[in-house]
Amino acid sequence: MTNRDGIRIELGSIMRELEANGFDEVRVEFAPDSHVAGEVIAGVARQGLVAANNAADKTAPDSAWGSFLTASFAGVSVKIGSLWSDGALVRWLDAFAGELRAGGLSGELRATETIRLPDWVRQIAEPMMTAYVALSAPGDAGAAGWAERAARWAAEAGGDAYVSSAGMSQLDTTGDVAAHLAWTLRVASSGSLLYADAQASRAAIVEIERDGQATYQTHDTSATLEDRTGRARAAVLAEAEHAHYAFMAPTPRRAYGWDARGRALPPLRPEVPATALSVDAHLWNRFVPDVHCMQLLTDEHLAKVSDLSRWTVTPVAPGRTLVEAPDLAEWLRTGGPAPSVLDRARADFGRVLVSADDLR
């Protein structure tokens, strides 16, 4: 271990992890010695990342490059790649350590303990029941406590807990899953939580972007359609006070963002590309991209709707109403709802359906 005036570099663990990765890249975390405000750690680490890359660039082609800063359970983690030599890695670490030290921090730089997500989860091919929920950004007061609610919802699947961001996953055995998910969102632009029970072939996944667009997915080979729909409904209702729009759709494979709705049934209207769901996120507190078998609407949405007499309408929070199709099985059957059902539903929703002119 090398000590750089309060920043200890555990080069041995870093080199072992680098070798295990075929000398292509390595994840290095900074673990502070004592409690420091998270914003301070993240801010200094971001400055350190820029400073270390600038220093490395001056020594090109014998250089290293850091990227994908995110949270680790002990502090923050960065991926170092483009490694031309051991010396390039040491120079990068020294420059990074120098910036941390200049920021008044002390602690250890070491290899990050990461893990691959279970293969069986990544290979799920059948549609997973997905709740798409539009929240205010996770750091805003309106989403206070979001990580705790998301962790409670996902934990019902049982099994092991994994917290992921920026392409890095960690197995959380600490019992502080919600705290780690919240910390991830303070450092990175997105984060996810997976609970997976291999024996029961059951999983629950929550993904969220910094802009507040979240997806909640469940996979359970033994669950009935009613059970899986109930889990999606529970995700929507848990966020009803904080969300300005939500809907449910069965989505093939894992959804990493709202763009995944493009692979769900029924197909989106031709004038609404799947990318619009993310690019035009600012519209969904006033309009909806299409009809769904279950949607959480605001009063502003409802003011534009033509006729909900054929739908089940339930107020669930101040200014929030859950609107569900009376026959969910019809909407969730293989191949999606019949065209006549879809046409009638779109007529019912009327002016609340976003127009092509409203999209960017």
GROMACS .gro file of C-alpha atoms in nm:
model
  360
    1MET     CA    1   0.000   0.000   0.000
    2THR     CA    2   0.126   0.348  -0.093
    3ASN     CA    3   0.042   0.645   0.128
    4ARG     CA    4   0.004   0.980  -0.047
    5ASP     CA    5  -0.034   1.215   0.251
    6GLY     CA    6  -0.363   1.075   0.377
    7ILE     CA    7  -0.475   0.902   0.055
    8ARG     CA    8  -0.370   0.537   0.070
    9ILE     CA    9  -0.349   0.355  -0.262
   10GLU     CA   10  -0.405  -0.021  -0.238
   11LEU     CA   11  -0.226  -0.094  -0.565
   12GLY     CA   12  -0.216  -0.469  -0.503
   13SER     CA   13  -0.594  -0.512  -0.503
   14ILE     CA   14  -0.627  -0.283  -0.805
   15MET     CA   15  -0.370  -0.479  -1.006
   16ARG     CA   16  -0.529  -0.813  -0.916
   17GLU     CA   17  -0.869  -0.690  -1.033
   18LEU     CA   18  -0.714  -0.545  -1.348
   19GLU     CA   19  -0.556  -0.881  -1.426
   20ALA     CA   20  -0.888  -1.058  -1.365
   21ASN     CA   21  -1.044  -0.825  -1.625
   22GLY     CA   22  -0.784  -0.916  -1.886
   23PHE     CA   23  -0.597  -0.587  -1.830
   24ASP     CA   24  -0.872  -0.398  -2.014
   25GLU     CA   25  -1.019  -0.192  -1.732
   26VAL     CA   26  -1.059  -0.175  -1.357
   27ARG     CA   27  -1.305  -0.019  -1.115
   28VAL     CA   28  -1.142   0.179  -0.833
   29GLU     CA   29  -1.331   0.316  -0.535
   30PHE     CA   30  -1.245   0.590  -0.290
   31ALA     CA   31  -1.350   0.504   0.066
   32PRO     CA   32  -1.320   0.806   0.299
   33ASP     CA   33  -1.178   0.756   0.647
   34SER     CA   34  -1.461   0.937   0.824
   35HIS     CA   35  -1.810   1.064   0.759
   36VAL     CA   36  -1.808   1.345   0.505
   37ALA     CA   37  -2.111   1.502   0.339
   38GLY     CA   38  -2.199   1.304   0.028
   39GLU     CA   39  -2.210   1.617  -0.188
   40VAL     CA   40  -1.851   1.697  -0.085
   41ILE     CA   41  -1.722   1.349  -0.171
   42ALA     CA   42  -1.901   1.342  -0.506
   43GLY     CA   43  -1.795   1.696  -0.595
   44VAL     CA   44  -1.427   1.642  -0.514
   45ALA     CA   45  -1.429   1.307  -0.695
   46ARG     CA   46  -1.571   1.468  -1.009
   47GLN     CA   47  -1.296   1.730  -0.998
   48GLY     CA   48  -1.041   1.454  -0.939
   49LEU     CA   49  -1.167   1.261  -1.241
   50VAL     CA   50  -1.117   1.562  -1.467
   51ALA     CA   51  -0.776   1.644  -1.317
   52ALA     CA   52  -0.649   1.286  -1.348
   53ASN     CA   53  -0.766   1.259  -1.710
   54ASN     CA   54  -0.602   1.590  -1.795
   55ALA     CA   55  -0.277   1.476  -1.635
   56ALA     CA   56  -0.292   1.142  -1.815
   57ASP     CA   57  -0.363   1.307  -2.149
   58LYS     CA   58  -0.039   1.505  -2.122
   59THR     CA   59   0.157   1.180  -2.116
   60ALA     CA   60  -0.021   1.020  -2.415
   61PRO     CA   61   0.012   0.771  -2.574
   62ASP     CA   62   0.124   0.611  -2.246
   63SER     CA   63  -0.195   0.704  -2.062
   64ALA     CA   64  -0.506   0.592  -1.874
   65TRP     CA   65  -0.860   0.728  -1.877
   66GLY     CA   66  -1.126   0.744  -1.606
   67SER     CA   67  -1.502   0.752  -1.663
   68PHE     CA   68  -1.843   0.647  -1.529
   69LEU     CA   69  -1.818   0.791  -1.181
   70THR     CA   70  -2.082   0.635  -0.959
   71ALA     CA   71  -2.155   0.545  -0.599
   72SER     CA   72  -2.013   0.243  -0.419
   73PHE     CA   73  -2.122   0.116  -0.081
   74ALA     CA   74  -1.807   0.263   0.076
   75GLY     CA   75  -1.788   0.590  -0.119
   76VAL     CA   76  -1.751   0.651  -0.492
   77SER     CA   77  -1.616   0.441  -0.777
   78VAL     CA   78  -1.467   0.519  -1.117
   79LYS     CA   79  -1.382   0.298  -1.414
   80ILE     CA   80  -1.025   0.329  -1.543
   81GLY     CA   81  -0.958   0.207  -1.896
   82SER     CA   82  -0.742   0.279  -2.202
   83LEU     CA   83  -0.450   0.147  -2.001
   84TRP     CA   84  -0.121   0.141  -2.188
   85SER     CA   85   0.101   0.043  -1.897
   86ASP     CA   86   0.119  -0.011  -1.521
   87GLY     CA   87   0.296   0.322  -1.499
   88ALA     CA   88   0.005   0.498  -1.670
   89LEU     CA   89  -0.234   0.355  -1.411
   90VAL     CA   90  -0.012   0.466  -1.122
   91ARG     CA   91   0.018   0.818  -1.264
   92TRP     CA   92  -0.359   0.839  -1.301
   93LEU     CA   93  -0.414   0.722  -0.945
   94ASP     CA   94  -0.155   0.968  -0.813
   95ALA     CA   95  -0.326   1.258  -0.992
   96PHE     CA   96  -0.668   1.149  -0.865
   97ALA     CA   97  -0.534   1.110  -0.511
   98GLY     CA   98  -0.379   1.455  -0.529
   99GLU     CA   99  -0.714   1.615  -0.609
  100LEU     CA  100  -0.886   1.423  -0.330
  101ARG     CA  101  -0.620   1.539  -0.088
  102ALA     CA  102  -0.649   1.898  -0.211
  103GLY     CA  103  -1.021   1.874  -0.139
  104GLY     CA  104  -0.949   1.795   0.224
  105LEU     CA  105  -1.029   1.424   0.204
  106SER     CA  106  -0.841   1.125   0.339
  107GLY     CA  107  -0.909   0.758   0.281
  108GLU     CA  108  -0.826   0.462   0.062
  109LEU     CA  109  -0.820   0.403  -0.312
  110ARG     CA  110  -0.876   0.033  -0.382
  111ALA     CA  111  -1.044  -0.209  -0.621
  112THR     CA  112  -1.424  -0.193  -0.608
  113GLU     CA  113  -1.604  -0.514  -0.515
  114THR     CA  114  -1.841  -0.568  -0.808
  115ILE     CA  115  -2.052  -0.861  -0.923
  116ARG     CA  116  -2.225  -0.981  -1.238
  117LEU     CA  117  -2.602  -0.987  -1.222
  118PRO     CA  118  -2.747  -1.340  -1.233
  119ASP     CA  119  -2.750  -1.481  -1.587
  120TRP     CA  120  -3.106  -1.610  -1.554
  121VAL     CA  121  -3.234  -1.258  -1.487
  122ARG     CA  122  -3.054  -1.112  -1.788
  123GLN     CA  123  -3.189  -1.390  -2.010
  124ILE     CA  124  -3.559  -1.353  -1.925
  125ALA     CA  125  -3.730  -1.348  -2.263
  126GLU     CA  126  -4.103  -1.343  -2.186
  127PRO     CA  127  -4.286  -1.014  -2.122
  128MET     CA  128  -4.234  -0.869  -1.775
  129MET     CA  129  -4.520  -0.671  -1.625
  130THR     CA  130  -4.392  -0.313  -1.621
  131ALA     CA  131  -4.513  -0.001  -1.443
  132TYR     CA  132  -4.381   0.320  -1.598
  133VAL     CA  133  -4.392   0.606  -1.345
  134ALA     CA  134  -4.305   0.973  -1.403
  135LEU     CA  135  -4.179   1.130  -1.081
  136SER     CA  136  -4.031   1.464  -1.005
  137ALA     CA  137  -3.651   1.428  -1.010
  138PRO     CA  138  -3.536   1.200  -0.724
  139GLY     CA  139  -3.350   1.479  -0.547
  140ASP     CA  140  -3.657   1.702  -0.533
  141ALA     CA  141  -3.878   1.731  -0.226
  142GLY     CA  142  -4.168   1.576  -0.415
  143ALA     CA  143  -3.980   1.248  -0.439
  144ALA     CA  144  -3.855   1.247  -0.079
  145GLY     CA  145  -3.830   0.892   0.045
  146TRP     CA  146  -3.847   0.744  -0.305
  147ALA     CA  147  -3.557   0.503  -0.247
  148GLU     CA  148  -3.725   0.365   0.065
  149ARG     CA  149  -4.055   0.308  -0.116
  150ALA     CA  150  -3.882   0.150  -0.416
  151ALA     CA  151  -3.679  -0.082  -0.193
  152ARG     CA  152  -3.991  -0.193  -0.003
  153TRP     CA  153  -4.169  -0.270  -0.328
  154ALA     CA  154  -3.878  -0.463  -0.481
  155ALA     CA  155  -3.797  -0.655  -0.161
  156GLU     CA  156  -4.128  -0.843  -0.187
  157ALA     CA  157  -3.966  -1.059  -0.455
  158GLY     CA  158  -3.722  -1.192  -0.195
  159GLY     CA  159  -3.374  -1.323  -0.267
  160ASP     CA  160  -3.054  -1.121  -0.305
  161ALA     CA  161  -3.039  -0.744  -0.351
  162TYR     CA  162  -2.822  -0.580  -0.618
  163VAL     CA  163  -2.768  -0.205  -0.658
  164SER     CA  164  -2.638  -0.094  -0.999
  165SER     CA  165  -2.540   0.218  -1.191
  166ALA     CA  166  -2.300   0.322  -1.467
  167GLY     CA  167  -2.252  -0.041  -1.569
  168MET     CA  168  -2.144  -0.147  -1.219
  169SER     CA  169  -2.337  -0.383  -0.991
  170GLN     CA  170  -2.282  -0.463  -0.625
  171LEU     CA  171  -2.441  -0.731  -0.408
  172ASP     CA  172  -2.592  -0.559  -0.105
  173THR     CA  173  -2.576  -0.771   0.208
  174THR     CA  174  -2.564  -0.476   0.447
  175GLY     CA  175  -2.935  -0.420   0.505
  176ASP     CA  176  -2.894  -0.056   0.391
  177VAL     CA  177  -3.035  -0.113   0.043
  178ALA     CA  178  -3.252   0.201   0.035
  179ALA     CA  179  -2.965   0.419   0.160
  180HIS     CA  180  -2.732   0.281  -0.107
  181LEU     CA  181  -2.991   0.334  -0.381
  182ALA     CA  182  -3.043   0.694  -0.266
  183TRP     CA  183  -2.666   0.753  -0.257
  184THR     CA  184  -2.634   0.614  -0.610
  185LEU     CA  185  -2.884   0.869  -0.740
  186ARG     CA  186  -2.690   1.153  -0.576
  187VAL     CA  187  -2.372   1.056  -0.761
  188ALA     CA  188  -2.482   0.903  -1.093
  189SER     CA  189  -2.739   0.998  -1.355
  190SER     CA  190  -2.937   0.679  -1.304
  191GLY     CA  191  -2.961   0.377  -1.079
  192SER     CA  192  -3.132   0.044  -1.043
  193LEU     CA  193  -3.226  -0.207  -0.777
  194LEU     CA  194  -3.277  -0.578  -0.838
  195TYR     CA  195  -3.410  -0.838  -0.598
  196ALA     CA  196  -3.369  -1.188  -0.740
  197ASP     CA  197  -3.467  -1.525  -0.594
  198ALA     CA  198  -3.314  -1.795  -0.816
  199GLN     CA  199  -3.489  -2.087  -0.645
  200ALA     CA  200  -3.832  -1.932  -0.694
  201SER     CA  201  -3.741  -1.787  -1.036
  202ARG     CA  202  -3.876  -1.454  -0.914
  203ALA     CA  203  -3.735  -1.105  -0.962
  204ALA     CA  204  -3.828  -0.740  -0.915
  205ILE     CA  205  -3.637  -0.458  -1.083
  206VAL     CA  206  -3.658  -0.081  -1.035
  207GLU     CA  207  -3.481   0.156  -1.276
  208ILE     CA  208  -3.478   0.533  -1.241
  209GLU     CA  209  -3.323   0.821  -1.432
  210ARG     CA  210  -3.221   1.149  -1.275
  211ASP     CA  211  -3.516   1.316  -1.453
  212GLY     CA  212  -3.752   1.096  -1.247
  213GLN     CA  213  -3.864   0.852  -1.515
  214ALA     CA  214  -3.880   0.512  -1.344
  215THR     CA  215  -3.975   0.159  -1.443
  216TYR     CA  216  -4.084  -0.119  -1.208
  217GLN     CA  217  -4.075  -0.475  -1.343
  218THR     CA  218  -4.166  -0.814  -1.204
  219HIS     CA  219  -4.095  -1.167  -1.320
  220ASP     CA  220  -4.251  -1.464  -1.144
  221THR     CA  221  -4.306  -1.796  -1.319
  222SER     CA  222  -4.562  -1.908  -1.060
  223ALA     CA  223  -4.767  -1.585  -1.044
  224THR     CA  224  -5.106  -1.546  -1.207
  225LEU     CA  225  -5.186  -1.260  -1.441
  226GLU     CA  226  -5.384  -1.104  -1.157
  227ASP     CA  227  -5.083  -1.132  -0.925
  228ARG     CA  228  -4.845  -0.970  -1.172
  229THR     CA  229  -5.092  -0.695  -1.251
  230GLY     CA  230  -5.136  -0.635  -0.878
  231ARG     CA  231  -4.762  -0.586  -0.834
  232ALA     CA  232  -4.758  -0.323  -1.110
  233ARG     CA  233  -5.061  -0.153  -0.956
  234ALA     CA  234  -4.885  -0.151  -0.617
  235ALA     CA  235  -4.586   0.029  -0.771
  236VAL     CA  236  -4.812   0.296  -0.921
  237LEU     CA  237  -5.014   0.343  -0.602
  238ALA     CA  238  -4.699   0.368  -0.388
  239GLU     CA  239  -4.598   0.673  -0.592
  240ALA     CA  240  -4.943   0.819  -0.655
  241GLU     CA  241  -4.880   1.125  -0.436
  242HIS     CA  242  -4.547   1.195  -0.604
  243ALA     CA  243  -4.607   1.098  -0.968
  244HIS     CA  244  -4.756   1.315  -1.239
  245TYR     CA  245  -4.824   1.024  -1.474
  246ALA     CA  246  -4.794   0.646  -1.479
  247PHE     CA  247  -4.906   0.352  -1.689
  248MET     CA  248  -4.867  -0.025  -1.712
  249ALA     CA  249  -4.764  -0.244  -2.006
  250PRO     CA  250  -4.613  -0.594  -2.042
  251THR     CA  251  -4.263  -0.534  -2.177
  252PRO     CA  252  -4.036  -0.801  -2.328
  253ARG     CA  253  -3.713  -0.848  -2.134
  254ARG     CA  254  -3.570  -0.591  -1.897
  255ALA     CA  255  -3.665  -0.225  -1.943
  256TYR     CA  256  -3.375   0.014  -1.886
  257GLY     CA  257  -3.588   0.322  -1.950
  258TRP     CA  258  -3.915   0.449  -2.092
  259ASP     CA  259  -3.794   0.385  -2.449
  260ALA     CA  260  -3.862   0.017  -2.377
  261ARG     CA  261  -4.234   0.092  -2.415
  262GLY     CA  262  -4.169   0.072  -2.789
  263ARG     CA  263  -4.136  -0.306  -2.752
  264ALA     CA  264  -4.455  -0.344  -2.548
  265LEU     CA  265  -4.810  -0.418  -2.658
  266PRO     CA  266  -5.024  -0.264  -2.784
  267PRO     CA  267  -4.799  -0.081  -3.033
  268LEU     CA  268  -4.770   0.293  -2.982
  269ARG     CA  269  -4.961   0.516  -3.219
  270PRO     CA  270  -4.758   0.574  -3.540
  271GLU     CA  271  -4.715   0.944  -3.461
  272VAL     CA  272  -4.548   0.870  -3.126
  273PRO     CA  273  -4.196   0.720  -3.159
  274ALA     CA  274  -4.072   0.532  -2.854
  275THR     CA  275  -3.792   0.787  -2.807
  276ALA     CA  276  -4.054   1.057  -2.749
  277LEU     CA  277  -4.144   0.901  -2.414
  278SER     CA  278  -3.806   1.014  -2.279
  279VAL     CA  279  -3.726   1.312  -2.499
  280ASP     CA  280  -4.065   1.473  -2.438
  281ALA     CA  281  -4.091   1.384  -2.069
  282HIS     CA  282  -4.206   1.740  -1.991
  283LEU     CA  283  -4.538   1.672  -2.169
  284TRP     CA  284  -4.664   1.383  -1.960
  285ASN     CA  285  -4.808   1.591  -1.679
  286ARG     CA  286  -5.058   1.728  -1.936
  287PHE     CA  287  -5.086   1.465  -2.210
  288VAL     CA  288  -5.046   1.088  -2.245
  289PRO     CA  289  -4.856   0.916  -2.528
  290ASP     CA  290  -5.123   0.650  -2.582
  291VAL     CA  291  -5.395   0.455  -2.406
  292HIS     CA  292  -5.305   0.177  -2.165
  293CYS     CA  293  -5.500  -0.072  -1.959
  294MET     CA  294  -5.393   0.110  -1.641
  295GLN     CA  295  -5.298   0.477  -1.612
  296LEU     CA  296  -5.249   0.728  -1.331
  297LEU     CA  297  -5.384   1.065  -1.443
  298THR     CA  298  -5.383   1.415  -1.297
  299ASP     CA  299  -5.683   1.647  -1.292
  300GLU     CA  300  -5.528   1.827  -1.591
  301HIS     CA  301  -5.528   1.500  -1.783
  302LEU     CA  302  -5.888   1.426  -1.688
  303ALA     CA  303  -6.004   1.767  -1.810
  304LYS     CA  304  -5.905   1.663  -2.164
  305VAL     CA  305  -6.052   1.310  -2.157
  306SER     CA  306  -6.367   1.257  -2.365
  307ASP     CA  307  -6.549   0.968  -2.194
  308LEU     CA  308  -6.447   0.730  -1.914
  309SER     CA  309  -6.788   0.570  -1.865
  310ARG     CA  310  -6.651   0.234  -1.982
  311TRP     CA  311  -6.347   0.251  -1.751
  312THR     CA  312  -6.292   0.187  -1.381
  313VAL     CA  313  -6.207   0.525  -1.228
  314THR     CA  314  -6.064   0.544  -0.874
  315PRO     CA  315  -5.933   0.858  -0.697
  316VAL     CA  316  -5.611   0.745  -0.522
  317ALA     CA  317  -5.445   1.070  -0.401
  318PRO     CA  318  -5.515   1.444  -0.412
  319GLY     CA  319  -5.537   1.536  -0.780
  320ARG     CA  320  -5.454   1.179  -0.889
  321THR     CA  321  -5.689   0.918  -1.037
  322LEU     CA  322  -5.626   0.558  -1.138
  323VAL     CA  323  -5.804   0.468  -1.463
  324GLU     CA  324  -5.825   0.096  -1.551
  325ALA     CA  325  -5.985  -0.103  -1.830
  326PRO     CA  326  -6.269  -0.319  -1.699
  327ASP     CA  327  -6.125  -0.624  -1.879
  328LEU     CA  328  -5.750  -0.627  -1.809
  329ALA     CA  329  -5.716  -0.978  -1.953
  330GLU     CA  330  -5.824  -0.849  -2.296
  331TRP     CA  331  -5.547  -0.589  -2.290
  332LEU     CA  332  -5.282  -0.827  -2.160
  333ARG     CA  333  -5.353  -1.127  -2.381
  334THR     CA  334  -5.092  -1.255  -2.626
  335GLY     CA  335  -5.083  -1.015  -2.919
  336GLY     CA  336  -5.239  -0.731  -2.724
  337PRO     CA  337  -5.598  -0.602  -2.735
  338ALA     CA  338  -5.814  -0.631  -3.045
  339PRO     CA  339  -5.792  -0.332  -3.282
  340SER     CA  340  -6.157  -0.246  -3.212
  341VAL     CA  341  -6.085  -0.230  -2.837
  342LEU     CA  342  -5.786  -0.006  -2.898
  343ASP     CA  343  -5.975   0.227  -3.134
  344ARG     CA  344  -6.261   0.266  -2.888
  345ALA     CA  345  -6.020   0.337  -2.602
  346ARG     CA  346  -5.838   0.605  -2.801
  347ALA     CA  347  -6.171   0.769  -2.879
  348ASP     CA  348  -6.253   0.763  -2.507
  349PHE     CA  349  -5.930   0.942  -2.418
  350GLY     CA  350  -5.970   1.200  -2.694
  351ARG     CA  351  -5.775   1.526  -2.659
  352VAL     CA  352  -5.547   1.398  -2.380
  353LEU     CA  353  -5.361   1.187  -2.638
  354VAL     CA  354  -5.053   1.383  -2.740
  355SER     CA  355  -5.053   1.511  -3.096
  356ALA     CA  356  -4.766   1.502  -3.343
  357ASP     CA  357  -4.748   1.884  -3.322
  358ASP     CA  358  -4.687   1.866  -2.945
  359LEU     CA  359  -4.382   1.643  -2.988
  360ARG     CA  360  -4.039   1.782  -3.057
   0.00000   0.00000   0.00000
